[in-house]
Tab-separated table of C-alpha atoms and ligand atoms in Angstrom:
chain	number	residue	atom	x	y	z
A	1	MET	CA	126.902	114.144	104.053
A	2	SER	CA	127.539	110.435	105.296
A	3	LYS	CA	129.971	109.567	107.736
A	4	LYS	CA	132.542	106.288	108.615
A	5	GLU	CA	132.753	105.109	111.648
A	6	THR	CA	134.685	102.434	112.864
A	7	LYS	CA	135.333	100.843	116.114
A	8	LEU	CA	137.459	98.279	117.512
A	9	GLN	CA	136.074	95.893	120.294
A	10	GLY	CA	137.414	92.169	119.287
A	11	TRP	CA	137.470	89.216	121.532
A	12	ASN	CA	140.398	86.762	121.834
A	13	TYR	CA	140.113	83.233	120.934
A	14	SER	CA	142.845	80.839	120.607
A	15	PRO	CA	142.600	78.798	117.034
A	16	ALA	CA	140.076	76.214	116.669
A	17	PRO	CA	140.963	75.073	113.197
A	18	GLU	CA	139.829	72.118	112.037
A	19	SER	CA	141.805	69.435	110.112
A	20	LYS	CA	141.667	69.638	106.208
A	21	SER	CA	143.294	65.583	106.727
A	22	GLY	CA	139.363	64.960	107.183
A	23	ALA	CA	138.681	65.802	103.032
A	24	SER	CA	140.414	62.838	100.335
A	25	LEU	CA	139.641	65.301	97.217
A	26	LYS	CA	141.227	65.120	94.128
A	27	LYS	CA	143.365	66.711	91.841
A	28	GLN	CA	140.870	66.473	89.137
A	29	TYR	CA	137.036	65.748	88.849
A	30	ASP	CA	135.920	64.598	85.390
A	31	LEU	CA	131.835	64.999	84.904
A	32	PHE	CA	129.319	62.264	86.678
A	33	ILE	CA	127.775	60.757	83.253
A	34	GLY	CA	125.669	57.129	83.067
A	35	GLY	CA	127.289	56.437	86.851
A	36	LYS	CA	130.435	56.857	85.359
A	37	MET	CA	133.276	59.643	85.589
A	38	VAL	CA	133.518	60.810	82.275
A	39	LYS	CA	136.306	62.931	80.691
A	40	PRO	CA	135.078	66.368	79.084
A	41	THR	CA	134.786	66.450	74.943
A	42	SER	CA	136.027	69.318	75.214
A	43	GLY	CA	139.150	68.239	77.604
A	44	LYS	CA	138.685	71.747	79.168
A	45	TYR	CA	139.042	71.703	83.366
A	46	PHE	CA	138.503	75.162	84.878
A	47	LYS	CA	140.410	75.584	88.358
A	48	THR	CA	138.236	75.714	91.896
A	49	ILE	CA	140.152	77.844	94.620
A	50	ASN	CA	139.836	78.738	98.733
A	51	PRO	CA	138.358	81.627	98.459
A	52	ALA	CA	140.489	81.849	102.142
A	53	THR	CA	143.492	81.436	100.693
A	54	GLU	CA	142.856	81.755	96.962
A	55	GLU	CA	145.148	77.963	96.207
A	56	VAL	CA	143.723	75.935	93.889
A	57	ILE	CA	141.799	72.908	95.381
A	58	SER	CA	141.073	70.914	92.384
A	59	GLU	CA	140.297	71.232	88.379
A	60	VAL	CA	136.667	70.830	87.287
A	61	ALA	CA	135.441	69.208	83.610
A	62	GLU	CA	133.877	71.682	81.813
A	63	ALA	CA	130.952	69.925	80.577
A	64	ASN	CA	129.839	71.255	76.732
A	65	ALA	CA	127.027	70.869	74.975
A	66	ALA	CA	128.584	67.492	73.584
A	67	ASP	CA	128.412	67.058	77.492
A	68	VAL	CA	124.880	67.898	78.445
A	69	ASP	CA	123.600	65.777	75.337
A	70	LYS	CA	124.999	62.602	77.002
A	71	ALA	CA	124.171	63.869	80.366
A	72	MET	CA	120.804	64.280	79.371
A	73	LYS	CA	120.727	61.182	76.562
A	74	ALA	CA	121.981	59.106	79.933
A	75	ALA	CA	119.148	60.158	82.378
A	76	ARG	CA	116.278	59.826	79.893
A	77	LYS	CA	117.424	56.452	79.145
A	78	ALA	CA	117.662	55.480	83.267
A	79	TYR	CA	114.184	57.170	83.042
A	80	THR	CA	112.482	55.443	80.750
A	81	GLY	CA	114.386	52.125	81.399
A	82	VAL	CA	114.827	51.531	85.516
A	83	TRP	CA	113.569	54.436	87.679
A	84	SER	CA	110.209	55.039	86.704
A	85	LYS	CA	109.154	51.376	86.580
A	86	MET	CA	110.751	50.904	89.974
A	87	LYS	CA	108.589	50.058	92.768
A	88	ALA	CA	108.436	53.708	94.434
A	89	SER	CA	109.407	51.361	97.968
A	90	GLU	CA	112.521	50.470	96.534
A	91	ARG	CA	113.370	54.095	95.218
A	92	GLY	CA	112.456	55.165	98.333
A	93	LYS	CA	115.206	52.857	100.126
A	94	TYR	CA	117.994	54.548	97.750
A	95	LEU	CA	116.997	57.648	98.545
A	96	PHE	CA	117.021	56.514	102.761
A	97	ARG	CA	120.665	55.446	101.578
A	98	ILE	CA	121.877	58.229	100.649
A	99	ALA	CA	120.582	60.424	103.509
A	100	ARG	CA	122.495	57.617	106.402
A	101	LEU	CA	125.628	57.705	104.072
A	102	ILE	CA	125.830	62.271	104.212
A	103	GLN	CA	125.320	61.946	107.801
A	104	GLU	CA	128.251	58.549	107.666
A	105	ARG	CA	130.687	61.214	106.439
A	106	ALA	CA	129.323	64.902	107.662
A	107	ARG	CA	131.634	65.701	107.959
A	108	GLU	CA	134.154	65.358	105.242
A	109	PHE	CA	131.493	67.507	103.037
A	110	ALA	CA	131.576	70.586	105.869
A	111	ILE	CA	135.238	70.582	105.392
A	112	VAL	CA	134.719	71.006	101.794
A	113	GLU	CA	131.973	72.953	101.860
A	114	SER	CA	133.937	75.517	103.396
A	115	MET	CA	137.229	75.660	101.759
A	116	ASP	CA	136.101	75.608	98.390
A	117	GLY	CA	132.562	77.883	99.532
A	118	GLY	CA	134.199	79.955	101.985
A	119	LYS	CA	131.677	79.586	104.393
A	120	PRO	CA	132.133	78.816	108.575
A	121	ILE	CA	132.521	75.412	109.210
A	122	ARG	CA	130.161	76.320	112.160
A	123	GLU	CA	127.703	76.869	109.310
A	124	SER	CA	128.859	73.903	106.938
A	125	ARG	CA	128.341	71.717	109.425
A	126	ASP	CA	125.664	72.364	111.498
A	127	VAL	CA	123.230	73.374	109.084
A	128	ASP	CA	124.308	72.959	105.555
A	129	VAL	CA	125.258	69.429	105.809
A	130	PRO	CA	122.758	68.338	108.440
A	131	LEU	CA	119.765	69.727	106.373
A	132	ALA	CA	121.179	68.280	103.727
A	133	ALA	CA	121.234	64.702	105.029
A	134	ASN	CA	117.463	65.277	106.371
A	135	HIS	CA	116.194	66.507	102.936
A	136	PHE	CA	116.852	62.733	101.719
A	137	PHE	CA	115.108	61.047	105.034
A	138	TYR	CA	111.892	63.916	104.620
A	139	TYR	CA	111.579	62.857	100.702
A	140	ALA	CA	112.260	59.288	100.788
A	141	GLY	CA	109.650	58.830	103.433
A	142	TRP	CA	107.509	60.424	100.516
A	143	ALA	CA	108.808	58.180	97.273
A	144	ASP	CA	105.730	55.554	98.288
A	145	LYS	CA	103.241	57.892	99.434
A	146	LEU	CA	102.509	60.057	96.815
A	147	ASP	CA	98.985	58.792	96.822
A	148	TYR	CA	98.641	60.329	99.917
A	149	ALA	CA	100.471	63.439	99.216
A	150	PHE	CA	97.713	63.624	95.934
A	151	PRO	CA	94.672	61.236	97.044
A	152	ASN	CA	92.936	60.494	93.904
A	153	ARG	CA	94.826	61.610	91.268
A	154	GLN	CA	97.507	59.123	90.521
A	155	ALA	CA	100.264	61.691	90.184
A	156	GLN	CA	103.095	60.930	87.696
A	157	PRO	CA	106.874	61.835	87.060
A	158	LEU	CA	107.860	64.696	84.433
A	159	GLY	CA	110.298	62.624	83.352
A	160	VAL	CA	114.133	64.532	82.967
A	161	ALA	CA	114.833	67.282	85.371
A	162	ALA	CA	117.447	69.593	84.399
A	163	GLN	CA	118.644	71.591	88.124
A	164	ILE	CA	121.072	74.443	88.411
A	165	ILE	CA	122.413	75.774	91.509
A	166	PRO	CA	124.213	78.576	92.607
A	167	TRP	CA	127.491	78.651	95.063
A	168	ASN	CA	125.826	79.492	98.741
A	169	PHE	CA	124.903	76.677	99.399
A	170	PRO	CA	126.361	74.205	97.023
A	171	LEU	CA	125.553	70.938	99.203
A	172	LEU	CA	121.920	71.964	100.615
A	173	MET	CA	121.096	73.288	97.147
A	174	ALA	CA	121.892	69.773	95.421
A	175	ALA	CA	119.797	68.238	97.854
A	176	TRP	CA	117.135	70.136	97.791
A	177	LYS	CA	116.369	69.841	94.184
A	178	ILE	CA	117.867	65.805	93.662
A	179	ALA	CA	115.659	64.184	96.600
A	180	PRO	CA	112.316	65.580	95.348
A	181	ALA	CA	112.777	64.964	91.945
A	182	LEU	CA	113.766	60.799	92.291
A	183	ALA	CA	111.071	60.675	95.507
A	184	CYS	CA	108.904	60.886	92.198
A	185	GLY	CA	110.619	58.626	90.075
A	186	ASN	CA	112.376	61.627	87.822
A	187	THR	CA	115.936	61.052	87.254
A	188	VAL	CA	117.995	64.506	86.815
A	189	VAL	CA	120.950	66.315	84.920
A	190	LEU	CA	122.231	68.651	88.331
A	191	LYS	CA	124.897	71.363	87.823
A	192	SER	CA	127.113	72.657	90.373
A	193	ALA	CA	127.988	77.037	90.590
A	194	GLU	CA	131.555	77.684	88.882
A	195	THR	CA	132.599	78.428	92.506
A	196	THR	CA	131.654	76.045	93.953
A	197	PRO	CA	131.713	71.938	91.852
A	198	LEU	CA	132.747	69.662	94.838
A	199	THR	CA	130.681	68.801	97.485
A	200	ALA	CA	128.768	67.848	93.753
A	201	TYR	CA	130.862	65.515	92.835
A	202	LYS	CA	131.539	63.807	96.710
A	203	LEU	CA	128.162	63.564	96.613
A	204	ALA	CA	128.500	62.062	92.696
A	205	GLU	CA	130.777	59.530	95.190
A	206	LEU	CA	128.558	58.719	97.835
A	207	ILE	CA	125.917	58.149	95.085
A	208	GLN	CA	127.833	55.610	93.345
A	209	ASP	CA	128.273	53.633	96.514
A	210	ALA	CA	124.375	53.714	97.315
A	211	GLY	CA	124.589	51.475	94.422
A	212	LEU	CA	121.606	53.742	92.640
A	213	PRO	CA	121.259	52.738	89.366
A	214	GLU	CA	123.345	54.318	86.452
A	215	GLY	CA	122.455	57.732	84.832
A	216	VAL	CA	119.262	58.156	87.557
A	217	VAL	CA	122.039	61.454	88.961
A	218	ASN	CA	124.087	62.450	86.140
A	219	ILE	CA	126.348	65.594	87.732
A	220	ILE	CA	128.501	68.263	85.791
A	221	SER	CA	129.766	71.465	85.913
A	222	GLY	CA	130.688	74.547	83.650
A	223	ALA	CA	129.128	78.203	83.534
A	224	GLY	CA	126.481	80.061	81.938
A	225	ALA	CA	126.872	78.536	78.669
A	226	THR	CA	126.513	74.227	80.123
A	227	GLY	CA	123.634	75.888	81.852
A	228	ALA	CA	121.654	77.272	78.899
A	229	ALA	CA	122.928	73.722	76.941
A	230	MET	CA	121.064	72.165	79.948
A	231	VAL	CA	117.789	74.257	79.623
A	232	ASN	CA	117.572	73.986	75.959
A	233	HIS	CA	117.865	70.857	75.734
A	234	PRO	CA	115.277	68.641	74.239
A	235	GLU	CA	115.155	65.885	76.822
A	236	ALA	CA	114.501	68.623	79.783
A	237	ASP	CA	110.718	68.187	81.146
A	238	LYS	CA	111.608	70.740	83.732
A	239	ILE	CA	114.145	73.094	84.921
A	240	ALA	CA	115.096	73.693	88.391
A	241	PHE	CA	116.724	76.630	89.276
A	242	THR	CA	117.940	78.583	91.665
A	243	GLY	CA	120.176	82.031	91.564
A	244	SER	CA	120.155	85.979	90.184
A	245	THR	CA	116.786	87.121	89.241
A	246	ASP	CA	118.901	88.439	85.742
A	247	VAL	CA	119.484	84.169	84.527
A	248	GLY	CA	115.898	83.118	85.781
A	249	LYS	CA	114.150	85.935	83.260
A	250	ILE	CA	116.803	84.068	80.214
A	251	ILE	CA	115.417	81.127	81.645
A	252	GLN	CA	111.967	81.929	81.681
A	253	LYS	CA	112.579	83.533	78.332
A	254	ALA	CA	114.014	80.020	76.472
A	255	ILE	CA	111.538	77.772	78.150
A	256	ALA	CA	108.237	79.903	76.889
A	257	ALA	CA	105.444	77.879	74.494
A	258	THR	CA	107.867	74.961	75.315
A	259	HIS	CA	107.121	71.567	77.461
A	260	LYS	CA	108.901	72.238	80.282
A	261	LYS	CA	108.052	72.927	83.762
A	262	ALA	CA	110.566	75.357	86.036
A	263	THR	CA	110.605	76.457	89.044
A	264	LEU	CA	112.830	79.166	89.798
A	265	GLU	CA	114.160	80.459	92.946
A	266	LEU	CA	115.818	83.596	93.088
A	267	GLY	CA	116.443	86.624	95.029
A	268	GLY	CA	115.684	88.451	97.966
A	269	LYS	CA	115.722	91.561	99.622
A	270	ALA	CA	113.977	90.571	102.541
A	271	ALA	CA	113.058	92.961	105.585
A	272	ASN	CA	113.601	92.543	109.357
A	273	ILE	CA	110.939	94.339	111.225
A	274	ILE	CA	111.738	95.056	114.803
A	275	PHE	CA	108.693	96.827	117.273
A	276	GLU	CA	109.358	98.160	119.852
A	277	ASP	CA	107.554	95.644	122.418
A	278	ALA	CA	110.008	92.902	120.475
A	279	PRO	CA	112.565	91.190	122.592
A	280	ILE	CA	115.308	93.286	121.233
A	281	ASP	CA	118.547	91.039	122.435
A	282	GLN	CA	116.701	88.453	120.904
A	283	ALA	CA	115.781	90.288	117.929
A	284	VAL	CA	119.554	91.966	118.164
A	285	GLU	CA	120.828	88.360	117.395
A	286	GLY	CA	118.196	87.370	114.620
A	287	ILE	CA	119.729	90.693	112.500
A	288	VAL	CA	123.126	89.687	113.241
A	289	ASN	CA	122.538	85.637	111.938
A	290	GLY	CA	119.993	87.180	109.213
A	291	ILE	CA	122.499	89.029	107.735
A	292	TYR	CA	125.894	88.841	108.676
A	293	PHE	CA	126.498	85.082	109.535
A	294	ASN	CA	127.190	83.266	105.870
A	295	GLN	CA	128.506	86.516	104.922
A	296	GLY	CA	125.342	87.533	103.774
A	297	HIS	CA	125.237	84.820	101.332
A	298	VAL	CA	121.966	83.963	101.266
A	299	CYS	CA	119.165	84.774	99.032
A	300	CYS	CA	116.853	84.867	102.360
A	301	ALA	CA	119.496	87.430	103.848
A	302	GLY	CA	117.497	89.984	106.375
A	303	SER	CA	119.620	92.634	104.114
A	304	ARG	CA	117.057	95.700	105.043
A	305	LEU	CA	116.179	96.456	109.671
A	306	PHE	CA	113.376	98.268	109.795
A	307	VAL	CA	113.587	99.376	113.434
A	308	GLU	CA	110.244	100.869	114.879
A	309	GLU	CA	111.335	104.900	115.834
A	310	SER	CA	110.859	104.628	119.768
A	311	VAL	CA	113.580	101.711	119.735
A	312	LYS	CA	116.120	102.721	116.986
A	313	ASP	CA	118.805	103.924	119.536
A	314	VAL	CA	119.032	101.157	121.451
A	315	VAL	CA	118.805	98.249	118.481
A	316	ILE	CA	121.894	100.145	116.726
A	317	ALA	CA	123.771	100.577	119.986
A	318	LYS	CA	122.930	96.587	120.043
A	319	LEU	CA	123.722	96.072	117.215
A	320	LYS	CA	127.087	97.602	116.495
A	321	HIS	CA	128.070	96.092	120.176
A	322	ARG	CA	127.174	92.920	119.278
A	323	MET	CA	129.283	93.426	115.260
A	324	ALA	CA	132.288	94.731	117.091
A	325	SER	CA	132.717	91.505	118.609
A	326	LEU	CA	131.934	88.732	115.283
A	327	ILE	CA	135.129	87.083	114.081
A	328	VAL	CA	136.007	87.105	110.572
A	329	GLY	CA	138.290	84.654	109.269
A	330	ASP	CA	139.481	81.291	108.706
A	331	PRO	CA	136.558	79.496	107.768
A	332	LEU	CA	137.682	76.563	109.137
A	333	ASP	CA	138.086	77.501	112.277
A	334	LYS	CA	135.123	76.635	114.530
A	335	ASN	CA	134.903	80.233	116.284
A	336	THR	CA	135.173	81.640	112.863
A	337	ASP	CA	131.172	84.223	112.276
A	338	ILE	CA	131.916	85.437	109.022
A	339	GLY	CA	134.226	82.908	106.366
A	340	ALA	CA	135.579	84.006	103.363
A	341	ILE	CA	133.764	86.044	100.287
A	342	ASN	CA	132.761	83.343	97.894
A	343	SER	CA	134.628	85.341	95.294
A	344	ARG	CA	136.926	88.107	93.787
A	345	SER	CA	134.246	89.187	91.963
A	346	GLN	CA	131.550	88.961	94.446
A	347	LEU	CA	133.498	90.862	96.657
A	348	GLN	CA	133.957	93.327	94.139
A	349	THR	CA	130.145	93.691	93.572
A	350	ILE	CA	130.133	94.127	97.746
A	351	GLU	CA	132.902	96.682	97.759
A	352	ASN	CA	130.773	98.711	94.670
A	353	TYR	CA	127.681	98.270	97.130
A	354	ILE	CA	129.486	99.775	99.975
A	355	ARG	CA	130.607	102.695	97.895
A	356	ILE	CA	126.865	103.608	96.325
A	357	GLY	CA	126.138	102.920	99.938
A	358	LEU	CA	128.659	105.959	101.013
A	359	ASP	CA	127.787	108.157	97.680
A	360	GLU	CA	124.093	107.967	98.844
A	361	GLY	CA	124.737	109.531	101.922
A	362	ALA	CA	123.899	107.104	104.312
A	363	ASP	CA	126.239	106.882	107.628
A	364	MET	CA	128.457	103.385	107.785
A	365	PHE	CA	129.515	101.759	110.311
A	366	GLN	CA	132.562	99.088	110.488
A	367	THR	CA	134.278	96.801	112.673
A	368	ASP	CA	138.160	97.486	112.938
A	369	CYS	CA	138.918	93.769	113.149
A	370	LYS	CA	141.729	92.254	111.813
A	371	LEU	CA	140.798	90.070	108.495
A	372	PRO	CA	144.037	88.278	106.636
A	373	SER	CA	146.196	88.872	104.246
A	374	LYS	CA	144.791	86.581	101.340
A	375	GLY	CA	142.087	85.818	100.263
A	376	PHE	CA	138.288	87.694	99.159
A	377	TRP	CA	137.364	89.658	102.728
A	378	CYS	CA	134.418	91.893	103.878
A	379	ARG	CA	134.043	93.393	107.398
A	380	PRO	CA	130.514	93.582	108.546
A	381	THR	CA	128.678	96.249	107.354
A	382	LEU	CA	125.402	98.532	108.609
A	383	PHE	CA	123.952	101.746	106.959
A	384	THR	CA	122.368	103.676	108.966
A	385	ASP	CA	119.876	106.189	108.098
A	386	ALA	CA	119.198	104.631	104.360
A	387	SER	CA	116.487	106.003	102.857
A	388	GLN	CA	113.951	103.781	100.918
A	389	SER	CA	115.008	105.442	97.254
A	390	HIS	CA	118.728	104.137	98.277
A	391	ARG	CA	120.531	101.821	95.739
A	392	ILE	CA	121.379	99.406	98.788
A	393	VAL	CA	117.889	99.239	100.359
A	394	GLN	CA	116.894	98.280	96.451
A	395	GLU	CA	119.370	95.816	95.349
A	396	GLU	CA	120.394	92.458	96.411
A	397	ILE	CA	123.946	93.346	97.164
A	398	PHE	CA	124.503	89.317	98.737
A	399	GLY	CA	127.365	90.189	101.314
A	400	PRO	CA	127.567	91.361	104.585
A	401	VAL	CA	125.558	94.421	104.298
A	402	LEU	CA	122.671	95.906	106.118
A	403	ALA	CA	120.974	99.611	105.465
A	404	VAL	CA	118.941	100.722	108.548
A	405	ILE	CA	115.188	102.443	108.123
A	406	SER	CA	113.165	103.622	110.869
A	407	PHE	CA	109.526	103.889	110.556
A	408	ARG	CA	106.414	104.677	112.872
A	409	THR	CA	102.919	103.047	111.755
A	410	ILE	CA	102.143	99.278	110.986
A	411	ASP	CA	100.722	100.751	108.224
A	412	GLU	CA	104.069	102.622	106.629
A	413	VAL	CA	106.369	99.692	107.903
A	414	ILE	CA	104.197	97.305	105.723
A	415	ALA	CA	104.080	99.489	102.777
A	416	LYS	CA	108.381	100.392	102.975
A	417	ALA	CA	109.157	96.391	103.205
A	418	ASN	CA	106.999	95.585	100.444
A	419	ASN	CA	108.578	98.118	98.326
A	420	THR	CA	110.959	96.356	96.563
A	421	PRO	CA	110.858	94.158	93.010
A	422	TYR	CA	111.528	91.165	95.065
A	423	GLY	CA	109.978	89.041	97.606
A	424	LEU	CA	111.215	86.247	98.863
A	425	SER	CA	111.382	86.600	102.665
A	426	ALA	CA	110.714	88.478	105.554
A	427	GLY	CA	110.992	88.765	109.698
A	428	VAL	CA	109.219	90.146	112.678
A	429	TRP	CA	109.870	90.585	115.830
A	430	THR	CA	107.269	91.321	118.834
A	431	ASP	CA	105.199	90.133	121.895
A	432	LYS	CA	102.042	90.656	119.955
A	433	GLY	CA	101.011	87.562	117.960
A	434	SER	CA	98.083	89.683	116.876
A	435	LYS	CA	100.973	91.624	115.366
A	436	ILE	CA	102.865	88.809	114.072
A	437	PHE	CA	99.796	87.798	111.989
A	438	ASN	CA	98.890	90.964	110.662
A	439	LEU	CA	101.771	91.139	109.083
A	440	THR	CA	102.329	87.811	107.887
A	441	THR	CA	98.999	87.857	106.035
A	442	LYS	CA	100.216	91.608	104.255
A	443	MET	CA	104.214	90.784	103.879
A	444	ARG	CA	103.778	89.956	99.810
A	445	ALA	CA	106.998	87.473	100.823
A	446	GLY	CA	107.365	83.650	100.558
A	447	VAL	CA	108.327	82.726	104.013
A	448	VAL	CA	107.814	85.237	107.280
A	449	TRP	CA	110.284	83.544	110.422
A	450	ALA	CA	108.442	85.336	113.248
A	451	ASN	CA	110.697	86.353	116.245
A	452	THR	CA	113.859	84.124	114.349
A	453	TYR	CA	115.445	84.170	111.557
A	454	ASN	CA	117.048	81.477	108.638
A	455	LYS	CA	114.876	78.622	109.661
A	456	PHE	CA	114.594	75.701	107.271
A	457	ASP	CA	113.261	72.613	107.746
A	458	PRO	CA	112.814	69.927	104.773
A	459	VAL	CA	108.805	70.278	105.677
A	460	SER	CA	108.022	73.469	105.406
A	461	PRO	CA	108.371	74.887	101.449
A	462	PHE	CA	110.540	77.417	100.324
A	463	GLY	CA	110.393	80.424	97.531
A	464	GLY	CA	108.814	83.423	96.408
A	465	TYR	CA	106.671	86.698	95.192
A	466	LYS	CA	107.557	88.600	92.283
A	467	GLU	CA	110.972	88.660	90.965
A	468	SER	CA	112.050	86.368	93.672
A	469	GLY	CA	110.478	83.309	91.261
A	470	PHE	CA	107.879	81.085	91.893
A	471	GLY	CA	107.133	77.369	92.555
A	472	ARG	CA	107.986	75.775	96.420
A	473	GLU	CA	110.605	73.560	97.410
A	474	GLY	CA	110.555	72.005	100.794
A	475	GLY	CA	107.378	70.166	102.268
A	476	LEU	CA	104.722	69.030	100.025
A	477	HIS	CA	104.957	71.406	98.140
A	478	GLY	CA	107.990	70.948	96.613
A	479	LEU	CA	106.647	67.464	95.801
A	480	SER	CA	104.096	68.981	93.405
A	481	ALA	CA	106.991	70.299	91.288
A	482	TYR	CA	107.969	67.692	90.050
A	483	VAL	CA	104.476	65.826	89.118
A	484	GLN	CA	101.964	65.834	86.757
A	485	PHE	CA	98.509	63.978	86.770
B	1	ADP	P1	125.130	84.005	90.766
B	1	ADP	O1	124.945	85.485	91.234
B	1	ADP	O2	124.219	83.325	92.426
B	1	ADP	O3	126.111	83.557	90.481
B	1	ADP	P2	123.692	82.718	88.611
B	1	ADP	O4	122.229	83.453	87.839
B	1	ADP	O5	124.396	84.098	87.795
B	1	ADP	O6	123.591	83.460	90.295
B	1	ADP	O7	124.471	81.601	88.622
B	1	ADP	C1	123.870	80.716	88.865
B	1	ADP	C2	124.006	79.276	88.413
B	1	ADP	O8	122.808	79.536	87.319
B	1	ADP	C3	125.130	79.140	88.030
B	1	ADP	O9	124.892	77.206	88.303
B	1	ADP	C4	125.347	79.605	87.390
B	1	ADP	O10	126.197	79.220	86.274
B	1	ADP	C5	124.330	79.051	86.200
B	1	ADP	N1	123.454	80.127	84.967
B	1	ADP	C6	124.553	81.243	84.734
B	1	ADP	N2	123.469	81.792	83.390
B	1	ADP	C7	122.758	81.164	83.037
B	1	ADP	C8	122.150	80.867	82.095
B	1	ADP	N3	122.102	81.875	81.037
B	1	ADP	N4	121.532	79.213	81.479
B	1	ADP	C9	121.477	78.727	82.363
B	1	ADP	N5	122.023	78.673	83.631
B	1	ADP	C10	122.666	79.911	83.918
């Protein structure tokens, strides 16, 4: 029998909301094709809502196959006519300009990101937007140094890149995709996710202001059918996709036996491993950062917690205590730790997994924090005494839900942590460097953080093993995904 336990131990802060007036948003957004905002062929628009209030923020154009065709042709024209011929140092200047403009408008981007996606302003302001600017700065620097990145190999661009991104880091994923592609001389068509199209269109405005030649970057919006039309378009030389493993598999099938190259960054079920010699308080903070901040809407979220048996009770006690102080609520409030779940359907998915966890017999702990009456919210949730075979341990939930499993030996925890179809990231907490190196060589995960979690830098490559996809974004590796020899 599973137990359901709740505890109230709230902290009260005065509200400190960021003002929405810092964001200038239009009622309607058209498609950004060939350097201009153009109406969708079908005349159809769809609403994008604020998941914290359920209010409609704007309407955005739905691109159909004819619009995708226009965008891909605009990108081809810009590639052959301008961008691939431009001196590399000139390309770099445009990227530097975009980076600086993002910095100048950082506050506005952060507000729009939090309104459209539900993530706390602290996260969008301190993580998403600065990292997006840093990606452009970093790849701007590489634009005229490809001969040093790939000595004696004469790297050439691939051509037109079709880039499809998810809703969890809308601006940052756009930067991850656009910056290296442009630095290497490619042009792009980027599609935002259906629930978070706004910062991509703010980026389109900024790109116009940066004076980028027409058609080098095209930004469109729409759902799966739009993405599929991009993948299947004959002008696409490269597909860069971040999203679910299911869609990643569809894309890989669709491009089999074509010339199209692909990088796929898919799901994850990361293990966060705590040894008894770890700095426990820091580890608890790392666990919270890994799964609860940003609502667990992170493909590398530390959603499985492996704790050495001898410290299990103390780790769980400290974790519950820390969870009780987490503030769930208005994403625009600077005190908020956990914002709104991105959409109603994602909330239903998470709630369904919580029910599954209870049915499977794991013990659940949730805090009693008050939730706003409107919007999509989920309390931070902890399942203790979960087992390897539970679905909450095996499947990606993409919400603030953590499953705890204990272990006794290193070999046992490596076997358990690797026992998942995914392999995107992992965390290890210990005082011993030798244990860290032992684990990093044996964990089948693209990124392994040691005594920290969810740390990103444009210089470090990111990507997965197994069903978490292939190819790397970030760093020098991120350049090689956009060149041929
Ligand atoms: P998530 O579960 O994170 O929403 P999805 O894989 O469904 O992940 O969505 C990620 C992105 O892929 C979104 O931009 C979505 O519109 C797009 N997408 C969905 N289905 C397809 C498809 N069949 N082909 C190409 N892109 C798709």
